[in-house]
mmCIF file of C-alpha atoms in Angstrom:
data_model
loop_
_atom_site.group_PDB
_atom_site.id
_atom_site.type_symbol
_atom_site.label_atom_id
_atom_site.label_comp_id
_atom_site.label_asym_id
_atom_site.label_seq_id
_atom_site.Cartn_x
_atom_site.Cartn_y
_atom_site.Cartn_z
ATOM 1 C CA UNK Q 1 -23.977 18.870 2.649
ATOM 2 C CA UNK Q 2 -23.203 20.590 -0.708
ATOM 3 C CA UNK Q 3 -23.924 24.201 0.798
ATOM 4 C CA UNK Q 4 -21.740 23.866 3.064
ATOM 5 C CA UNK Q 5 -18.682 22.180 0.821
ATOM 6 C CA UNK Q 6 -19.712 25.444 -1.597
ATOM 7 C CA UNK Q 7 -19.043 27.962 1.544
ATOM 8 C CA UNK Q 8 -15.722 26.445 2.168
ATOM 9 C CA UNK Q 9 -14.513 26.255 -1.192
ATOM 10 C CA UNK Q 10 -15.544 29.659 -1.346
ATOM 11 C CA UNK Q 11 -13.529 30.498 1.851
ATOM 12 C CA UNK Q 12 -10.587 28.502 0.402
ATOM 13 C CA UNK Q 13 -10.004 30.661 -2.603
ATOM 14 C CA UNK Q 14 -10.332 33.489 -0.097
ATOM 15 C CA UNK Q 15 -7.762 32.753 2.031
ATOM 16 C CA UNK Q 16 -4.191 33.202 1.244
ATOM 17 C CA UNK Q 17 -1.615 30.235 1.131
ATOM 18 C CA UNK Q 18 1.377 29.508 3.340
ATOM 19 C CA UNK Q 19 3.948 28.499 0.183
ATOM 20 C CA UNK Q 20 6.126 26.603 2.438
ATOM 21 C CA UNK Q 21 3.287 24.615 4.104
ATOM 22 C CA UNK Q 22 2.710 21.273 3.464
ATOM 23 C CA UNK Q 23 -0.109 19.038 4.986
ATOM 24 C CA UNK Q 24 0.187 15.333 5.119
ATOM 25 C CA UNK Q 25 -3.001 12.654 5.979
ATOM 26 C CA UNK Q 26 -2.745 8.778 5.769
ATOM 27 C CA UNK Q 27 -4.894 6.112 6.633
ATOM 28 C CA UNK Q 28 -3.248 4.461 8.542
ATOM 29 C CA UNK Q 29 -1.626 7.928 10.050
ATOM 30 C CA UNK Q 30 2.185 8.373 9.500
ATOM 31 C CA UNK Q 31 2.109 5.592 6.943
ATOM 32 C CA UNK Q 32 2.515 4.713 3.467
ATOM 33 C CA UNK Q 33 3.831 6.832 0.656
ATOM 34 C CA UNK Q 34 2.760 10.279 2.421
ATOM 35 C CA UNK Q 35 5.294 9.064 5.677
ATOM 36 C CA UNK Q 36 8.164 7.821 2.825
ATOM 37 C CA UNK Q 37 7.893 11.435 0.939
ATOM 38 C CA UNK Q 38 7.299 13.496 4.754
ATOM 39 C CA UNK Q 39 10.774 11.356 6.281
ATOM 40 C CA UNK Q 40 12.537 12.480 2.579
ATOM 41 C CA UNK Q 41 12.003 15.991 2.173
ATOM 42 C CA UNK Q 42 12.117 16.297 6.665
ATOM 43 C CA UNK Q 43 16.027 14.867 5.503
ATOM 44 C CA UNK Q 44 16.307 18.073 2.845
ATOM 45 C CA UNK Q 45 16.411 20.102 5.861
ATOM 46 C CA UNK Q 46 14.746 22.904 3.631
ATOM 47 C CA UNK Q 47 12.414 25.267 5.154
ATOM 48 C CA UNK Q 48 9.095 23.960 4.857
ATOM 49 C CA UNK Q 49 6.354 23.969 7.661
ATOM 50 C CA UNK Q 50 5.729 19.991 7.657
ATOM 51 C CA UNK Q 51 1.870 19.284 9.708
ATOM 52 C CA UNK Q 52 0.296 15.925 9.692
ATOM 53 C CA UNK Q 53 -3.490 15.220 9.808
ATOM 54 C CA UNK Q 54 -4.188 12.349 12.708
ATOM 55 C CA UNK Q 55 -7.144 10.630 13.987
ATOM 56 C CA UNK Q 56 -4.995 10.370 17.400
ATOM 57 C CA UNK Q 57 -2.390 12.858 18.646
ATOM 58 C CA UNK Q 58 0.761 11.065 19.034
ATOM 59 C CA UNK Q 59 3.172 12.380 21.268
ATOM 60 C CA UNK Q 60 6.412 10.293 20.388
ATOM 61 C CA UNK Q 61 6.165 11.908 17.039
ATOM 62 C CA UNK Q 62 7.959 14.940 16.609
ATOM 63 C CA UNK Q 63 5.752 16.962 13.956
ATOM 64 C CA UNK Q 64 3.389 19.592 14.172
ATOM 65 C CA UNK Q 65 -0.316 17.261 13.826
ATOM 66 C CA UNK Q 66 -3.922 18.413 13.642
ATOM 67 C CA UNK Q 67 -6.663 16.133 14.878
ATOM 68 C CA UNK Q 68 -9.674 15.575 11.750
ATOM 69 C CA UNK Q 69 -12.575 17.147 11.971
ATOM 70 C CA UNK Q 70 -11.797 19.943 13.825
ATOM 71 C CA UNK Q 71 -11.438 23.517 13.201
ATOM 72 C CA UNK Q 72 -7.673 23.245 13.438
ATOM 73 C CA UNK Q 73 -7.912 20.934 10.859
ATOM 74 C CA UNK Q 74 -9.548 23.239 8.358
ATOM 75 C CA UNK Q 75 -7.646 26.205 9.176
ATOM 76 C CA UNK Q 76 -4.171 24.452 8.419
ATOM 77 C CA UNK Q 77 -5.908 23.183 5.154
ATOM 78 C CA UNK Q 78 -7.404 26.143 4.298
ATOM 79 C CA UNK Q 79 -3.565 27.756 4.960
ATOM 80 C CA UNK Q 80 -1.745 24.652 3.093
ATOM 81 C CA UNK Q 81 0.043 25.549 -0.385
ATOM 82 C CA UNK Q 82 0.819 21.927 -0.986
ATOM 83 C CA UNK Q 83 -1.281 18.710 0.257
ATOM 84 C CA UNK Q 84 0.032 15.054 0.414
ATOM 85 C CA UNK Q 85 -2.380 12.168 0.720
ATOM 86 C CA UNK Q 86 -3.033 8.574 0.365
ATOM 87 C CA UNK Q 87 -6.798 8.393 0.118
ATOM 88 C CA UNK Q 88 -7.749 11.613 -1.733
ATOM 89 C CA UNK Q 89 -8.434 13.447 1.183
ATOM 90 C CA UNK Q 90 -10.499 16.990 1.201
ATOM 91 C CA UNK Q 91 -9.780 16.612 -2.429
ATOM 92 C CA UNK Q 92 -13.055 18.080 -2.990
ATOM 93 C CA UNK Q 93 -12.667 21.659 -1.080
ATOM 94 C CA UNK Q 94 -8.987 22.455 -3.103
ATOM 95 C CA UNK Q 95 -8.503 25.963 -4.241
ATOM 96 C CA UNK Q 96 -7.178 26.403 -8.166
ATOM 97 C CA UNK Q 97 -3.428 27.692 -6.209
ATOM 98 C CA UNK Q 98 -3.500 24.676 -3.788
ATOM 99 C CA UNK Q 99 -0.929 22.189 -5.119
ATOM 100 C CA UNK Q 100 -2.668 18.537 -4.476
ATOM 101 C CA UNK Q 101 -0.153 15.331 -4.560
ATOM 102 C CA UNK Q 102 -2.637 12.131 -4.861
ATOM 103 C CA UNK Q 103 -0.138 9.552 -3.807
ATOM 104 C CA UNK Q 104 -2.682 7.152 -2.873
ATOM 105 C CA UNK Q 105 -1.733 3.100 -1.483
ATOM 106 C CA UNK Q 106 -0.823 0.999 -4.425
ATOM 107 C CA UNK Q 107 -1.276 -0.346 -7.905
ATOM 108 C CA UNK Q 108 -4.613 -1.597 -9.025
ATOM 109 C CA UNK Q 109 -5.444 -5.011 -9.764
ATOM 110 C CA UNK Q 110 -8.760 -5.332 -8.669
ATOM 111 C CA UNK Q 111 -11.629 -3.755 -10.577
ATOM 112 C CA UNK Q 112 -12.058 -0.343 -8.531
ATOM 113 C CA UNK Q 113 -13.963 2.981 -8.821
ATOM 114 C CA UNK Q 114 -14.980 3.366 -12.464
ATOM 115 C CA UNK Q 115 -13.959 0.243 -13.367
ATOM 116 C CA UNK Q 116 -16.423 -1.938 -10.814
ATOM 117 C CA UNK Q 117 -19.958 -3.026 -11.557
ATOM 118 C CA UNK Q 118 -21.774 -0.994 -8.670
ATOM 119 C CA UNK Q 119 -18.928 0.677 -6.738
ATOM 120 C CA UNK Q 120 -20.064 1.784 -3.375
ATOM 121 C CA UNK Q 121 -17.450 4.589 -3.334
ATOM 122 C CA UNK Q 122 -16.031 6.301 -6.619
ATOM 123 C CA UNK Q 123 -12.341 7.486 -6.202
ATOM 124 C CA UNK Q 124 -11.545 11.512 -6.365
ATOM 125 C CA UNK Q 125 -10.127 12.835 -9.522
ATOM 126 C CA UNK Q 126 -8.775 16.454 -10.722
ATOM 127 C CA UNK Q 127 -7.817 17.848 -14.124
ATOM 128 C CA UNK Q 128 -5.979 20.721 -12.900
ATOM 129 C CA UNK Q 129 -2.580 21.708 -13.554
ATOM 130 C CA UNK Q 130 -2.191 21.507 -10.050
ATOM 131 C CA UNK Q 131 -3.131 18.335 -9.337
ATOM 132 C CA UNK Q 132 -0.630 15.420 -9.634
ATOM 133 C CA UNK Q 133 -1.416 11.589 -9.545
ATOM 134 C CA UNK Q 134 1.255 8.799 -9.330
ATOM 135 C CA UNK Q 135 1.871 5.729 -11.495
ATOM 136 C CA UNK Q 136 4.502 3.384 -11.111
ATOM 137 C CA UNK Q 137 4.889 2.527 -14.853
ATOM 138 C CA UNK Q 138 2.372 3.163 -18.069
ATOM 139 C CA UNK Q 139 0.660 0.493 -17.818
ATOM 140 C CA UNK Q 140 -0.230 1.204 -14.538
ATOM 141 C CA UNK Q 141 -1.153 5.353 -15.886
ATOM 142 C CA UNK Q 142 -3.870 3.956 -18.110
ATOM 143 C CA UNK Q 143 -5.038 0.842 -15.244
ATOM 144 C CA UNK Q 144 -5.587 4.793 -12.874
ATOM 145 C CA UNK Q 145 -7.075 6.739 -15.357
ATOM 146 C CA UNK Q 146 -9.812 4.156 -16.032
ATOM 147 C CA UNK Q 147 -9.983 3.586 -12.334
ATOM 148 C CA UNK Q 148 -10.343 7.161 -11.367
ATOM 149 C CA UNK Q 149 -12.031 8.557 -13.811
ATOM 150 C CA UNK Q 150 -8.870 10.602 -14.560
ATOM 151 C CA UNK Q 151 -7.249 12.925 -17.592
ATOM 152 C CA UNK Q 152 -4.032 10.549 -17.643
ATOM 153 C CA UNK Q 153 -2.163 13.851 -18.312
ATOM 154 C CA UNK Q 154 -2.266 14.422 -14.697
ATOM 155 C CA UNK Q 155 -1.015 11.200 -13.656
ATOM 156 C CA UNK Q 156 3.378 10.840 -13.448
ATOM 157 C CA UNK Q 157 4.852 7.755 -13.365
ATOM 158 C CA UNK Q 158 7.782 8.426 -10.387
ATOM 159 C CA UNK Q 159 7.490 4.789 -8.992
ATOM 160 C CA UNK Q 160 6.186 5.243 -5.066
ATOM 161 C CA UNK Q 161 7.767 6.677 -2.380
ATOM 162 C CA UNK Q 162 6.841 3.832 0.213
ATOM 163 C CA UNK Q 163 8.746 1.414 -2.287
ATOM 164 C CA UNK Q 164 12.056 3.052 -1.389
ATOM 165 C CA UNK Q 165 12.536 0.914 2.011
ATOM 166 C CA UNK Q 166 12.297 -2.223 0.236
ATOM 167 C CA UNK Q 167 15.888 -1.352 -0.920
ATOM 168 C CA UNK Q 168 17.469 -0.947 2.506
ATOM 169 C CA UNK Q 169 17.522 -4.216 3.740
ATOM 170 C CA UNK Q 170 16.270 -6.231 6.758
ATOM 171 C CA UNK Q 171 16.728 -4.686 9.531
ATOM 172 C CA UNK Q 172 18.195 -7.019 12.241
ATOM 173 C CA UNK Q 173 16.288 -6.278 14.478
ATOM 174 C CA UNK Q 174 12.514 -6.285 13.195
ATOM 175 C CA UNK Q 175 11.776 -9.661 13.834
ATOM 176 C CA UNK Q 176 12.434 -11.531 16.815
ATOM 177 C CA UNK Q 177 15.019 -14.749 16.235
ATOM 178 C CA UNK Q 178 15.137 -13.740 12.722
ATOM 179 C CA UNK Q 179 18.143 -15.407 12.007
ATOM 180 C CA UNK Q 180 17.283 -18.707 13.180
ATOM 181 C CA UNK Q 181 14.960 -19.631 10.670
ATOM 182 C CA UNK Q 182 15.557 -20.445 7.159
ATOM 183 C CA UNK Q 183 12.603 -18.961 5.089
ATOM 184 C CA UNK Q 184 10.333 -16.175 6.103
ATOM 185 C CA UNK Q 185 7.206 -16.246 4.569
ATOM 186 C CA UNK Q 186 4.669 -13.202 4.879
ATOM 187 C CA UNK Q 187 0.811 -13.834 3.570
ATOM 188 C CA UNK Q 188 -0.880 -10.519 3.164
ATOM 189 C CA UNK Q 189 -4.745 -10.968 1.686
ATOM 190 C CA UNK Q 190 -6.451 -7.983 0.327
ATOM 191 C CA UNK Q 191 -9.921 -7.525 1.988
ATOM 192 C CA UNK Q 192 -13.052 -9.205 1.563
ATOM 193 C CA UNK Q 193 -16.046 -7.286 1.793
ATOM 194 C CA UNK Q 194 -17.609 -9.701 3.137
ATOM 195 C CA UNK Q 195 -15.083 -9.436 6.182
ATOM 196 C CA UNK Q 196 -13.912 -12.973 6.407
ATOM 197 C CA UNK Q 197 -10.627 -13.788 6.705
ATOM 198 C CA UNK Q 198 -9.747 -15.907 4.432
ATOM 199 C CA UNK Q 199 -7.660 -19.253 4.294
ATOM 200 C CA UNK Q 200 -8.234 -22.593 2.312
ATOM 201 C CA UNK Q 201 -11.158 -24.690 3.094
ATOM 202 C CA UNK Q 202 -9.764 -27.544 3.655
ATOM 203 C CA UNK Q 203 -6.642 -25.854 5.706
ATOM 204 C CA UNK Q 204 -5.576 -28.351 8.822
ATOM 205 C CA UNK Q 205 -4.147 -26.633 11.450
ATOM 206 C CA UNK Q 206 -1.606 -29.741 13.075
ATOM 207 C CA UNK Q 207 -0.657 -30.285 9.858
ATOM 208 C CA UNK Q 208 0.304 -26.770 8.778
ATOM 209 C CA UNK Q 209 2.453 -26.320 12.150
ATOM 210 C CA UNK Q 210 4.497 -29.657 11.834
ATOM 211 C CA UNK Q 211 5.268 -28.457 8.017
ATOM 212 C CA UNK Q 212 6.354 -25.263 9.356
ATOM 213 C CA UNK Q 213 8.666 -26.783 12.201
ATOM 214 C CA UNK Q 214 9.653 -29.329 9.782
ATOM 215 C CA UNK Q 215 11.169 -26.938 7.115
ATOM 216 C CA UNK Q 216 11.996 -24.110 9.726
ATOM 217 C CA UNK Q 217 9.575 -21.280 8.011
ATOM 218 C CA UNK Q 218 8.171 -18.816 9.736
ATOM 219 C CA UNK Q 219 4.874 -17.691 8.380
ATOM 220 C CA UNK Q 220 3.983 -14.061 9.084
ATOM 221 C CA UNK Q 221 0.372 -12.797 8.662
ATOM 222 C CA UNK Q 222 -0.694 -9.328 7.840
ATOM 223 C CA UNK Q 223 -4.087 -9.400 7.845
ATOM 224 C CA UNK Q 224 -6.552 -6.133 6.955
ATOM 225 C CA UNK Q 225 -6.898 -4.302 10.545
ATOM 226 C CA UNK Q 226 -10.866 -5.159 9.960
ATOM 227 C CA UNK Q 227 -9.956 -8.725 9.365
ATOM 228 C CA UNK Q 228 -7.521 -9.201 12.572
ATOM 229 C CA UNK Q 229 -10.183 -10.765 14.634
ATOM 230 C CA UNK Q 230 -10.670 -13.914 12.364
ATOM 231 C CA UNK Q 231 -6.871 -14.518 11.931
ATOM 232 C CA UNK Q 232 -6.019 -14.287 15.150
ATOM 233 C CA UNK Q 233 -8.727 -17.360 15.664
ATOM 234 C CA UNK Q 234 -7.385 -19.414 12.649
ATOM 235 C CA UNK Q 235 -3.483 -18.954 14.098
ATOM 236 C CA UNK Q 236 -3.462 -18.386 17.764
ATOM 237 C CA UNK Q 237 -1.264 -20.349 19.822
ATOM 238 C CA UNK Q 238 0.481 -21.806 16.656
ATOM 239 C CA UNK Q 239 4.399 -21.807 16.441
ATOM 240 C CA UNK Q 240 6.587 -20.258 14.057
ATOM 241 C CA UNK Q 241 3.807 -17.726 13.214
ATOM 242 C CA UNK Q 242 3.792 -14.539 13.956
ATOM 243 C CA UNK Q 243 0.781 -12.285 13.372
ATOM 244 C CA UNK Q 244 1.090 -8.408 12.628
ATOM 245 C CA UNK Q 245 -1.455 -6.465 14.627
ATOM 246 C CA UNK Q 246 -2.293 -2.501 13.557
ATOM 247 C CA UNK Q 247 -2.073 -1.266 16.653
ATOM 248 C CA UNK Q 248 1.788 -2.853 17.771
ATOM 249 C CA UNK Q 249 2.704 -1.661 13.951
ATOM 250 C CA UNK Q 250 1.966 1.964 14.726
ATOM 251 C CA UNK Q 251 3.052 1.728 18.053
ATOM 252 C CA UNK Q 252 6.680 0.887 16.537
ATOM 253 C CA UNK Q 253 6.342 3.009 13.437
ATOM 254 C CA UNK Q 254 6.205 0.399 11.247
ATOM 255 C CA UNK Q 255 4.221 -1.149 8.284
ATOM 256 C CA UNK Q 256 4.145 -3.911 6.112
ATOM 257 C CA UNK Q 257 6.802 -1.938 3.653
ATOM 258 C CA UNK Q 258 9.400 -2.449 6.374
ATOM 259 C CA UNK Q 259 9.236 -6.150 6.679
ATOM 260 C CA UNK Q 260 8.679 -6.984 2.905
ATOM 261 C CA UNK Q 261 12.999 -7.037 2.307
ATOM 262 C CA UNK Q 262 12.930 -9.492 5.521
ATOM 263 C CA UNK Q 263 10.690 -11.847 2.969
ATOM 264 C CA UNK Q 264 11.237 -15.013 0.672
ATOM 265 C CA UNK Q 265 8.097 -15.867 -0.061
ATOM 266 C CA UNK Q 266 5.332 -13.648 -0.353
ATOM 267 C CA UNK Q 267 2.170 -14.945 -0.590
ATOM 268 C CA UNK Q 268 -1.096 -13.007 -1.141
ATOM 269 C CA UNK Q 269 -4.252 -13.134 -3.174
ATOM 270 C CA UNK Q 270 -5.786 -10.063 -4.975
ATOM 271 C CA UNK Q 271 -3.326 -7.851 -2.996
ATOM 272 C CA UNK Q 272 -1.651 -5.325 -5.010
ATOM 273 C CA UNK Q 273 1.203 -5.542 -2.521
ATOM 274 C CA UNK Q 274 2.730 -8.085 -4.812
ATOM 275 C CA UNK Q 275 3.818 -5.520 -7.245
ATOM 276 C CA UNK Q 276 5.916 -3.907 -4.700
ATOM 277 C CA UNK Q 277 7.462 -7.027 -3.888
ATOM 278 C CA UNK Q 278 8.490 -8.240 -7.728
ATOM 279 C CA UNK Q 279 11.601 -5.372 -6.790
ATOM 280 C CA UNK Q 280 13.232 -7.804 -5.134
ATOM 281 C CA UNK Q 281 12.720 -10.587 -7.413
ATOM 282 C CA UNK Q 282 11.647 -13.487 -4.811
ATOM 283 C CA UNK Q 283 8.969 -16.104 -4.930
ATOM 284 C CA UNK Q 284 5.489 -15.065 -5.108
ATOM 285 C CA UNK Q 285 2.763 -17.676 -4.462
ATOM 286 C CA UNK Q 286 -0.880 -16.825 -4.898
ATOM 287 C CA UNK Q 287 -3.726 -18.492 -2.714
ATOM 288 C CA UNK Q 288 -6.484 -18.284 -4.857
ATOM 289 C CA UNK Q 289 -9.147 -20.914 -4.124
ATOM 290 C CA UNK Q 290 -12.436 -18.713 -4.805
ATOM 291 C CA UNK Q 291 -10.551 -16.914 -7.912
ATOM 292 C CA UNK Q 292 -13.542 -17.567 -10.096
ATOM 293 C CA UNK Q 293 -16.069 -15.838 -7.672
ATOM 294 C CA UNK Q 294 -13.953 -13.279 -7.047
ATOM 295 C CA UNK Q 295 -13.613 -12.489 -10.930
ATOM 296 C CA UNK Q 296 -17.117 -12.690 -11.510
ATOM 297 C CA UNK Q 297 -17.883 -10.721 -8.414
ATOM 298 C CA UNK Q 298 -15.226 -7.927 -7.911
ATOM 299 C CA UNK Q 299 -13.220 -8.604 -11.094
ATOM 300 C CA UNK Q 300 -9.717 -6.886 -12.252
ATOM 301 C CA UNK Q 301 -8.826 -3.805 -14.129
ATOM 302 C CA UNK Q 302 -5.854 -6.370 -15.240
ATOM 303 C CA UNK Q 303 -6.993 -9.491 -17.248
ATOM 304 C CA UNK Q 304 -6.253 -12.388 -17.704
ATOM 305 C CA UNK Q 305 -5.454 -12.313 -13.972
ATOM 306 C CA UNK Q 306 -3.207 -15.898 -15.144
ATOM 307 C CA UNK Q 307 -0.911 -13.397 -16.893
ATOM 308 C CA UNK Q 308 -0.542 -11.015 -14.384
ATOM 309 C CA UNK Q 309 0.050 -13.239 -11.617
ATOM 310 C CA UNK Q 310 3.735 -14.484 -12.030
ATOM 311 C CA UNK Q 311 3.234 -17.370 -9.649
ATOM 312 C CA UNK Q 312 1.748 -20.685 -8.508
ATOM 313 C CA UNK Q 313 -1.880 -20.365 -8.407
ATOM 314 C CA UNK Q 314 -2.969 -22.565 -5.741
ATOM 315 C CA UNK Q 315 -7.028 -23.472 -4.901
ATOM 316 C CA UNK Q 316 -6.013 -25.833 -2.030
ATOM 317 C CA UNK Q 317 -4.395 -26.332 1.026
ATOM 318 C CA UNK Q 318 -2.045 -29.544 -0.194
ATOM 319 C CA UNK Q 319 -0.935 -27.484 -3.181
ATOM 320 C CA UNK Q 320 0.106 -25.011 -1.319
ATOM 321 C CA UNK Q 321 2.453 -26.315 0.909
ATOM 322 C CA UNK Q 322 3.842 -28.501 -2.715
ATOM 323 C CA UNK Q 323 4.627 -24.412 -3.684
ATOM 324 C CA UNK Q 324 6.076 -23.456 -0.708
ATOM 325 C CA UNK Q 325 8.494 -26.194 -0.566
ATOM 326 C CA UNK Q 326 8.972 -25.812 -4.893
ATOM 327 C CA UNK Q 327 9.816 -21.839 -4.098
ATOM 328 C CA UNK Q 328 12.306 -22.992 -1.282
ATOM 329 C CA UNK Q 329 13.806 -25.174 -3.640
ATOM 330 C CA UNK Q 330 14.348 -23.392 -6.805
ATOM 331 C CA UNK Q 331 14.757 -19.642 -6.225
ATOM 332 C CA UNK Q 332 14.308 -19.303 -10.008
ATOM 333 C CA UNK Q 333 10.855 -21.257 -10.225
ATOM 334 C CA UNK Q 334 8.805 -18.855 -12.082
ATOM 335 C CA UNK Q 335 11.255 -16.180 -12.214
ATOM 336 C CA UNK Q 336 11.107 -15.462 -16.355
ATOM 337 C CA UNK Q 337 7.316 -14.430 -15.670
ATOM 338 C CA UNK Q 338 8.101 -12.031 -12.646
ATOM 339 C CA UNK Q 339 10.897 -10.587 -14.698
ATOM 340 C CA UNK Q 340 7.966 -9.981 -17.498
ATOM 341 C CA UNK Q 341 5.314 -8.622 -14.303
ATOM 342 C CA UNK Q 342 7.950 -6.591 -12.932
ATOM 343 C CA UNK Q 343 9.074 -4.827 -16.585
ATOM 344 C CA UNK Q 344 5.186 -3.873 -16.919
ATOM 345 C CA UNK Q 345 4.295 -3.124 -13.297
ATOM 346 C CA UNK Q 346 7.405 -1.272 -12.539
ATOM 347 C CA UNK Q 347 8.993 1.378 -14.714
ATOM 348 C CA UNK Q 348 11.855 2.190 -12.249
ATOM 349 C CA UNK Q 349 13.439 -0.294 -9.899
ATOM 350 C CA UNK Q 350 15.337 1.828 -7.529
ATOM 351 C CA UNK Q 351 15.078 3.422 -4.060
ATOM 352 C CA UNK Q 352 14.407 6.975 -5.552
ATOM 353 C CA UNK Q 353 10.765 7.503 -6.186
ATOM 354 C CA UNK Q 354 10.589 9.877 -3.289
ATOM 355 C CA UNK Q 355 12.777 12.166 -5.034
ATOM 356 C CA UNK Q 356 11.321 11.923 -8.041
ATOM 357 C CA UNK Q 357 7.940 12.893 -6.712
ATOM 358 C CA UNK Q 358 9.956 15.843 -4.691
ATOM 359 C CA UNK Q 359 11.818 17.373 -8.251
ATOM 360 C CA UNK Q 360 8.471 16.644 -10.293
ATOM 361 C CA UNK Q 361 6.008 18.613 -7.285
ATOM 362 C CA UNK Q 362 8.580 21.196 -5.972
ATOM 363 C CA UNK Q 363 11.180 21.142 -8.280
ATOM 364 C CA UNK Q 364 14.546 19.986 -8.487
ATOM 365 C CA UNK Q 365 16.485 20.706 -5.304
#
């Protein structure tokens, strides 16, 4: 309750600060931008005390972790200098000297926080000089601030740290018989509230695995962990589809991030994942048969949603295997428009944001 957040705050400008400690939480844990900026400065091999927040211990990582809610926990917050999140965590108990790095897990596109009609949950935000939000261009500064409530001053576009890995390649290994098909598609949907997993309605199963044998694609599916259930019923025991479970990701210390370079085609819906992916400059085909609802429903921060979707926009099942086989035809079909996304979206198209968020948070090294 709100007593009780008062006493700790209290006890948090009490207690004196570690200045080399730095506390890292992501949902999922050891993921995302916080794991991209924790492997970076880990590689400095400067002297900072590096602890991770976890829901699970894990034992095959080699860092110093805390499990939530307890009273280790608190204590290496309340002793934390610096913390690194992607979800805003504890955001509400920071001390004026605590340094708090707001990372968070992509670009918005969707209408959230401030910006929805009844939000269920409103983002965290901070106007002190300690306090550092990150953009990945200006467009995407003022898309945050409106989202979050937030004095843009406070927000640095650095590009984000997870986006770093899409720059090192496939790795050979990641994905079994990778090299004996000719076009790896990944579809990554955002979440529906409503929790169904969503594919067209008039989607035929046969059909969909001949055209997949046919052309040699293998379609990957990264559905939301909450949503795994339903895909797994639409696709299992289909060919040339693999499906990417949470569990066997963190298991193999992986996420989507790593297997976004190993891509052709991406396609997606409302995910914002498709920002990322205009780095690399390949096809991007969005699956969009309930795109009215969804506008009138959720809506975007980003209108027209047309614009800022440099892609196919496809409200059947037909169509979209017409795009597939257009996007493995013509690897410059639509490519002016991404180029125009991608100059918006992304201010800096390199495999440095890490160490830009490192020199702008502790300096340059």
């Amino acid at each position: 309750g709100k007593g009780l957040t008062s006493i700790l705050r209290f006890i948090n400008r009490l207690i004196p600060k570690r200045d080399d400690q730095i506390l890292f939480e992501s949902i999922p844990n050891f993921s995302d931008n916080p794991m991209q900026l924790y492997n970076y400065i880990k590689s400095l091999n400067e002297d900072y005390r590096l602890y991770w927040i976890v829901d699970e211990l894990r034992e095959d990582i080699d860092a110093p972790q805390y499990k939530r809610n307890t009273i280790g926990e608190l204590w290496q917050f309340l002793r934390s200098k610096y913390i690194v999140t992607s979800h805003g965590y504890h955001l509400f108990l920071k001390a004026k000297n605590q340094v708090y790095v707001n990372l968070w897990h992509g670009m918005p596109l969707k209408a959230m926080g401030y910006t929805q009609n009844n939000p269920k949950i409103l983002p965290p935000n901070s106007n002190d000089n300690n306090y550092y939000l990150i953009a990945t261009s200006t467009i995407m500064r003022n898309a945050l601030a409106a989202c979050f409530n937030q004095d843009p001053r406070r927000i640095f576009i650095t590009g984000q740290p997870r986006n770093d890995k899409l720059f090192k390649g496939c790795p050979s290994d990641l994905i079994p018989g990778y090299d004996e098909y000719k076009t790896i598609i990944l579809y990554a949907p955002t979440y529906r509230e409503n929790g169904s997993f969503f594919f067209f309605p008039d989607f035929d199963k046969g059909r969909f695995q001949k055209f997949l044998k046919e052309h040699n694609i293998l379609f990957i599916v990264k559905p939301h962990p909450l949503e795994e259930a339903h895909a797994i019923k639409i696709f299992k025991k289909m060919e040339n589809i693999i499906l990417l479970e949470d569990q066997m990701l963190q298991e193999r210390h992986l996420d989507i991030y790593d297997f976004l370079p190993c891509t052709d085609i991406l396609a997606t819906d409302y995910s914002s994942i498709y920002f990322d992916f205009l780095l690399l400059d390949k096809p991007i085909i969005f699956a969009v048969p309930d795109l009215e609802e969804y506008r009138e429903k959720r809506g975007f921060v980003l209108e027209p949603f047309e614009f800022w979707a440099p892609g196919p926009k496809v409200k059947n099942f037909k169509k979209f295997l017409e795009e597939i086989k257009k996007s493995i035809k013509d690897p410059d079909y639509y490519s002016q428009e991404r180029r125009t996304i991608n100059d918006l979206v992304n201010y800096y198209k390199d495999d440095r944001s890490s160490k830009r968020v490192y020199e702008l948070v502790w300096g340059s090294i």
